């Protein structure tokens, strides 16, 4: 059974950092691109970042470029999102999802709150 | 960026009646591989997004056949033939052809 499970969310002050993780199981992780999508409170889904299966290619939304870094460890079947210089507008439920063109499996999300 | 525009944004529907959501893209969504990467997602209250439809009209396993997707070019539609109580939630279209990936604003379906 395919599963993706996010962790690492929490409360952080503006300007702070946080690293999210997404543990994957039930499929050959290294053969899939992986994606982070967020849901800000009261708003709609927003694509954040995608990484290729090998990790050699990364893509970012303009709103996070230069502040967030996506990475993966295929030996651990784990996806990461390093978030630096966090802002109040980064407050959201962060989901990881398998794939990028039509992501099929989504985790339950991890909540990131940026507030002083 | 490709702008995805959904309508309506709020959709009150009587149980057993049909419902339809429109999604328009600001650019065509045909990929260089020949496929059109337009998906529909359902997000029930308190749950994570669930993919219903991929590549315009392909229904995911386990999705009731009352859900159907259609369209081409820049105009796409999600139809529910007979709305049931479990269909309450927010529906999003998403394009996966161009970078950055973009979602529609979401359509909130509620029971009248």
CSV table of C-alpha atoms in Angstrom, one decimal:
chain,number,residue,atom,x,y,z
A,1,UNK,CA,0.0,0.0,0.0
A,2,UNK,CA,1.4,3.4,-1.0
A,3,UNK,CA,1.8,5.8,1.9
A,4,UNK,CA,3.4,9.1,2.5
A,5,UNK,CA,3.6,10.6,5.9
A,6,UNK,CA,4.7,14.2,6.7
A,7,UNK,CA,6.3,15.3,9.9
A,8,UNK,CA,8.3,18.2,11.3
A,9,UNK,CA,5.8,21.0,11.4
A,10,UNK,CA,5.4,23.4,14.4
A,11,UNK,CA,5.4,26.9,15.6
A,12,UNK,CA,8.3,29.1,14.5
A,13,UNK,CA,9.1,32.8,14.8
A,14,UNK,CA,9.3,35.0,11.7
A,15,UNK,CA,12.8,34.6,10.2
A,16,UNK,CA,13.2,31.2,11.7
A,17,UNK,CA,13.8,27.8,10.0
A,18,UNK,CA,12.1,24.4,10.0
A,19,UNK,CA,12.7,21.2,8.1
A,20,UNK,CA,9.8,19.0,7.0
A,21,UNK,CA,10.1,15.3,6.3
A,22,UNK,CA,8.0,13.0,4.2
A,23,UNK,CA,8.5,9.2,4.7
A,24,UNK,CA,7.3,7.2,1.8
A,25,UNK,CA,6.5,3.5,1.5
A,26,UNK,CA,4.8,1.0,-0.7
A,27,UNK,CA,6.4,2.0,-4.0
A,28,UNK,CA,9.9,2.4,-5.6
A,29,UNK,CA,10.6,5.9,-4.2
A,30,UNK,CA,13.6,6.7,-6.4
A,31,UNK,CA,11.5,6.4,-9.6
A,32,UNK,CA,9.0,9.1,-8.7
A,33,UNK,CA,9.2,12.8,-8.7
A,34,UNK,CA,7.8,14.2,-5.4
A,35,UNK,CA,6.0,17.4,-4.7
A,36,UNK,CA,5.2,19.7,-1.8
A,37,UNK,CA,1.9,21.5,-1.8
A,38,UNK,CA,0.5,23.8,0.9
A,39,UNK,CA,-2.9,25.0,2.1
A,40,UNK,CA,-2.9,28.3,3.9
A,41,UNK,CA,-5.7,28.9,6.3
A,42,UNK,CA,-8.8,30.1,4.5
A,43,UNK,CA,-7.2,29.8,1.1
A,44,UNK,CA,-6.7,27.3,-1.7
A,45,UNK,CA,-4.0,24.8,-2.5
A,46,UNK,CA,-0.7,26.2,-3.6
A,47,UNK,CA,2.1,24.2,-5.3
A,48,UNK,CA,5.4,24.8,-3.5
A,49,UNK,CA,8.2,22.6,-4.9
A,50,UNK,CA,9.0,19.5,-6.9
A,51,UNK,CA,12.1,17.3,-7.1
A,52,UNK,CA,13.0,14.7,-9.7
A,53,UNK,CA,13.5,11.0,-8.8
A,54,UNK,CA,17.3,11.3,-8.7
A,55,UNK,CA,17.2,14.6,-6.9
A,56,UNK,CA,19.1,16.2,-9.7
A,57,UNK,CA,16.3,18.6,-10.7
A,58,UNK,CA,14.3,20.9,-8.5
A,59,UNK,CA,11.5,23.4,-9.1
A,60,UNK,CA,10.1,26.1,-6.9
A,61,UNK,CA,7.2,28.5,-6.7
A,62,UNK,CA,8.4,32.1,-6.9
A,63,UNK,CA,7.0,32.8,-3.4
A,64,UNK,CA,9.6,30.4,-1.8
A,65,UNK,CA,12.5,30.5,-4.2
A,66,UNK,CA,15.7,31.3,-2.4
A,67,UNK,CA,14.2,30.5,1.0
A,68,UNK,CA,13.1,26.9,0.7
A,69,UNK,CA,15.2,23.9,-0.5
A,70,UNK,CA,13.7,20.5,-1.5
A,71,UNK,CA,15.8,17.4,-1.2
A,72,UNK,CA,15.5,13.6,-0.9
A,73,UNK,CA,17.4,10.6,0.4
A,74,UNK,CA,16.5,7.7,-1.7
A,75,UNK,CA,18.3,5.3,0.6
A,76,UNK,CA,15.8,6.3,3.3
A,77,UNK,CA,12.7,6.8,1.1
A,78,UNK,CA,12.4,10.3,2.5
A,79,UNK,CA,11.6,13.7,1.1
A,80,UNK,CA,12.6,16.9,2.8
A,81,UNK,CA,11.7,20.6,2.7
A,82,UNK,CA,14.1,22.9,4.4
A,83,UNK,CA,12.4,26.2,5.1
A,84,UNK,CA,14.4,29.3,6.0
A,85,UNK,CA,13.6,33.0,6.5
A,86,UNK,CA,10.0,32.0,7.3
A,87,UNK,CA,7.3,34.6,7.0
A,88,UNK,CA,3.8,34.8,8.4
A,89,UNK,CA,2.4,34.1,4.9
A,90,UNK,CA,4.2,30.7,5.0
A,91,UNK,CA,1.7,29.5,7.6
A,92,UNK,CA,-0.1,26.6,6.1
A,93,UNK,CA,-0.7,22.8,6.2
A,94,UNK,CA,2.1,21.3,4.1
A,95,UNK,CA,1.4,18.1,2.1
A,96,UNK,CA,3.8,15.9,0.3
A,97,UNK,CA,2.5,14.1,-2.8
A,98,UNK,CA,3.8,11.5,-5.2
A,99,UNK,CA,4.3,12.7,-8.7
A,100,UNK,CA,4.0,16.2,-10.2
A,101,UNK,CA,2.0,16.2,-13.4
A,102,UNK,CA,-1.0,14.6,-11.7
A,103,UNK,CA,0.0,13.8,-8.1
A,104,UNK,CA,-1.9,10.7,-7.0
A,105,UNK,CA,-1.0,9.9,-3.3
A,106,UNK,CA,-1.1,12.6,-0.7
A,107,UNK,CA,-0.1,12.6,3.0
A,108,UNK,CA,-2.2,13.9,5.9
A,109,UNK,CA,-0.2,17.1,6.1
A,110,UNK,CA,1.9,18.8,8.7
A,111,UNK,CA,1.0,22.2,10.1
A,112,UNK,CA,3.5,25.1,10.0
A,113,UNK,CA,2.7,28.2,12.0
A,114,UNK,CA,4.9,31.3,11.6
A,115,UNK,CA,4.1,33.7,14.4
A,116,UNK,CA,5.8,35.7,17.1
B,1,UNK,CA,2.2,31.4,-15.0
B,2,UNK,CA,-0.9,29.5,-16.2
B,3,UNK,CA,-4.0,30.9,-14.4
B,4,UNK,CA,-6.7,28.3,-13.6
B,5,UNK,CA,-10.1,29.9,-13.1
B,6,UNK,CA,-12.9,27.8,-11.5
B,7,UNK,CA,-16.6,28.6,-11.5
B,8,UNK,CA,-18.7,28.7,-9.5
B,9,UNK,CA,-16.7,29.2,-6.3
B,10,UNK,CA,-19.7,28.2,-4.2
B,11,UNK,CA,-22.0,25.4,-5.3
B,12,UNK,CA,-25.1,24.6,-3.2
B,13,UNK,CA,-26.7,21.4,-4.5
B,14,UNK,CA,-29.8,19.4,-3.5
B,15,UNK,CA,-29.1,15.8,-2.7
B,16,UNK,CA,-29.6,13.6,-5.8
B,17,UNK,CA,-29.3,16.5,-8.2
B,18,UNK,CA,-26.4,17.0,-10.7
B,19,UNK,CA,-23.5,19.4,-10.2
B,20,UNK,CA,-21.0,20.9,-12.6
B,21,UNK,CA,-17.7,22.8,-12.0
B,22,UNK,CA,-15.9,24.6,-14.8
B,23,UNK,CA,-12.1,25.1,-14.9
B,24,UNK,CA,-10.5,27.4,-17.5
B,25,UNK,CA,-6.8,27.7,-18.1
B,26,UNK,CA,-5.1,30.8,-19.5
B,27,UNK,CA,-3.0,28.7,-21.8
B,28,UNK,CA,-3.5,25.4,-23.5
B,29,UNK,CA,-2.5,22.3,-21.4
B,30,UNK,CA,-1.3,19.9,-24.1
B,31,UNK,CA,2.1,18.7,-23.0
B,32,UNK,CA,4.9,18.0,-25.5
B,33,UNK,CA,4.3,14.3,-24.9
B,34,UNK,CA,0.8,14.7,-26.3
B,35,UNK,CA,-1.0,14.3,-23.0
B,36,UNK,CA,-3.2,17.0,-21.3
B,37,UNK,CA,-2.3,17.1,-17.6
B,38,UNK,CA,-5.5,18.4,-16.0
B,39,UNK,CA,-6.5,16.8,-12.8
B,40,UNK,CA,-9.4,17.2,-10.3
B,41,UNK,CA,-9.1,16.8,-6.6
B,42,UNK,CA,-11.6,16.6,-3.8
B,43,UNK,CA,-10.8,17.8,-0.3
B,44,UNK,CA,-13.4,16.8,2.3
B,45,UNK,CA,-13.5,18.7,5.6
B,46,UNK,CA,-10.5,17.7,7.7
B,47,UNK,CA,-9.0,15.4,5.1
B,48,UNK,CA,-6.2,15.7,2.7
B,49,UNK,CA,-6.8,16.1,-1.1
B,50,UNK,CA,-7.9,13.1,-3.0
B,51,UNK,CA,-7.4,12.8,-6.7
B,52,UNK,CA,-10.6,12.0,-8.6
B,53,UNK,CA,-9.7,12.5,-12.2
B,54,UNK,CA,-6.4,12.7,-14.1
B,55,UNK,CA,-5.5,13.6,-17.7
B,56,UNK,CA,-8.9,15.3,-18.1
B,57,UNK,CA,-11.2,12.3,-18.0
B,58,UNK,CA,-9.6,9.3,-16.4
B,59,UNK,CA,-11.3,8.3,-13.1
B,60,UNK,CA,-9.2,7.1,-10.3
B,61,UNK,CA,-9.7,3.6,-8.8
B,62,UNK,CA,-12.4,3.7,-6.2
B,63,UNK,CA,-14.0,6.9,-7.4
B,64,UNK,CA,-17.7,6.5,-7.9
B,65,UNK,CA,-18.8,6.6,-11.5
B,66,UNK,CA,-21.1,9.5,-10.8
B,67,UNK,CA,-17.9,11.6,-11.2
B,68,UNK,CA,-16.8,12.4,-14.7
B,69,UNK,CA,-14.3,14.8,-16.3
B,70,UNK,CA,-14.3,16.3,-19.8
B,71,UNK,CA,-12.9,19.1,-21.8
B,72,UNK,CA,-10.0,20.1,-24.1
B,73,UNK,CA,-7.9,23.1,-25.0
B,74,UNK,CA,-8.5,25.6,-22.2
B,75,UNK,CA,-12.0,24.5,-21.0
B,76,UNK,CA,-12.6,21.6,-18.6
B,77,UNK,CA,-15.5,20.4,-16.5
B,78,UNK,CA,-16.1,18.1,-13.6
B,79,UNK,CA,-19.6,16.7,-13.4
B,80,UNK,CA,-21.3,14.8,-10.6
B,81,UNK,CA,-24.4,13.1,-11.9
B,82,UNK,CA,-26.2,12.8,-8.6
B,83,UNK,CA,-24.8,14.5,-5.5
B,84,UNK,CA,-24.5,12.5,-2.3
B,85,UNK,CA,-23.9,13.8,1.2
B,86,UNK,CA,-20.3,12.4,1.1
B,87,UNK,CA,-19.5,14.8,-1.8
B,88,UNK,CA,-19.4,17.8,0.5
B,89,UNK,CA,-16.0,19.5,0.3
B,90,UNK,CA,-13.8,21.7,-1.9
B,91,UNK,CA,-12.9,20.7,-5.4
B,92,UNK,CA,-9.8,21.9,-7.2
B,93,UNK,CA,-8.5,21.6,-10.7
B,94,UNK,CA,-4.8,21.5,-11.3
B,95,UNK,CA,-2.6,21.8,-14.4
B,96,UNK,CA,0.6,19.7,-14.4
B,97,UNK,CA,1.7,20.6,-17.9
B,98,UNK,CA,3.5,23.9,-17.3
B,99,UNK,CA,5.9,25.2,-14.6
B,100,UNK,CA,4.9,26.4,-12.1
B,101,UNK,CA,2.1,23.9,-11.4
B,102,UNK,CA,-1.1,25.8,-10.6
B,103,UNK,CA,-4.4,25.1,-9.0
B,104,UNK,CA,-7.8,26.7,-9.4
B,105,UNK,CA,-9.2,28.7,-6.5
B,106,UNK,CA,-11.4,25.8,-5.3
B,107,UNK,CA,-15.2,25.3,-5.5
B,108,UNK,CA,-17.0,24.6,-2.2
B,109,UNK,CA,-19.8,22.2,-2.7
B,110,UNK,CA,-22.5,22.1,0.0
B,111,UNK,CA,-25.8,20.5,0.4
B,112,UNK,CA,-28.8,22.8,0.0
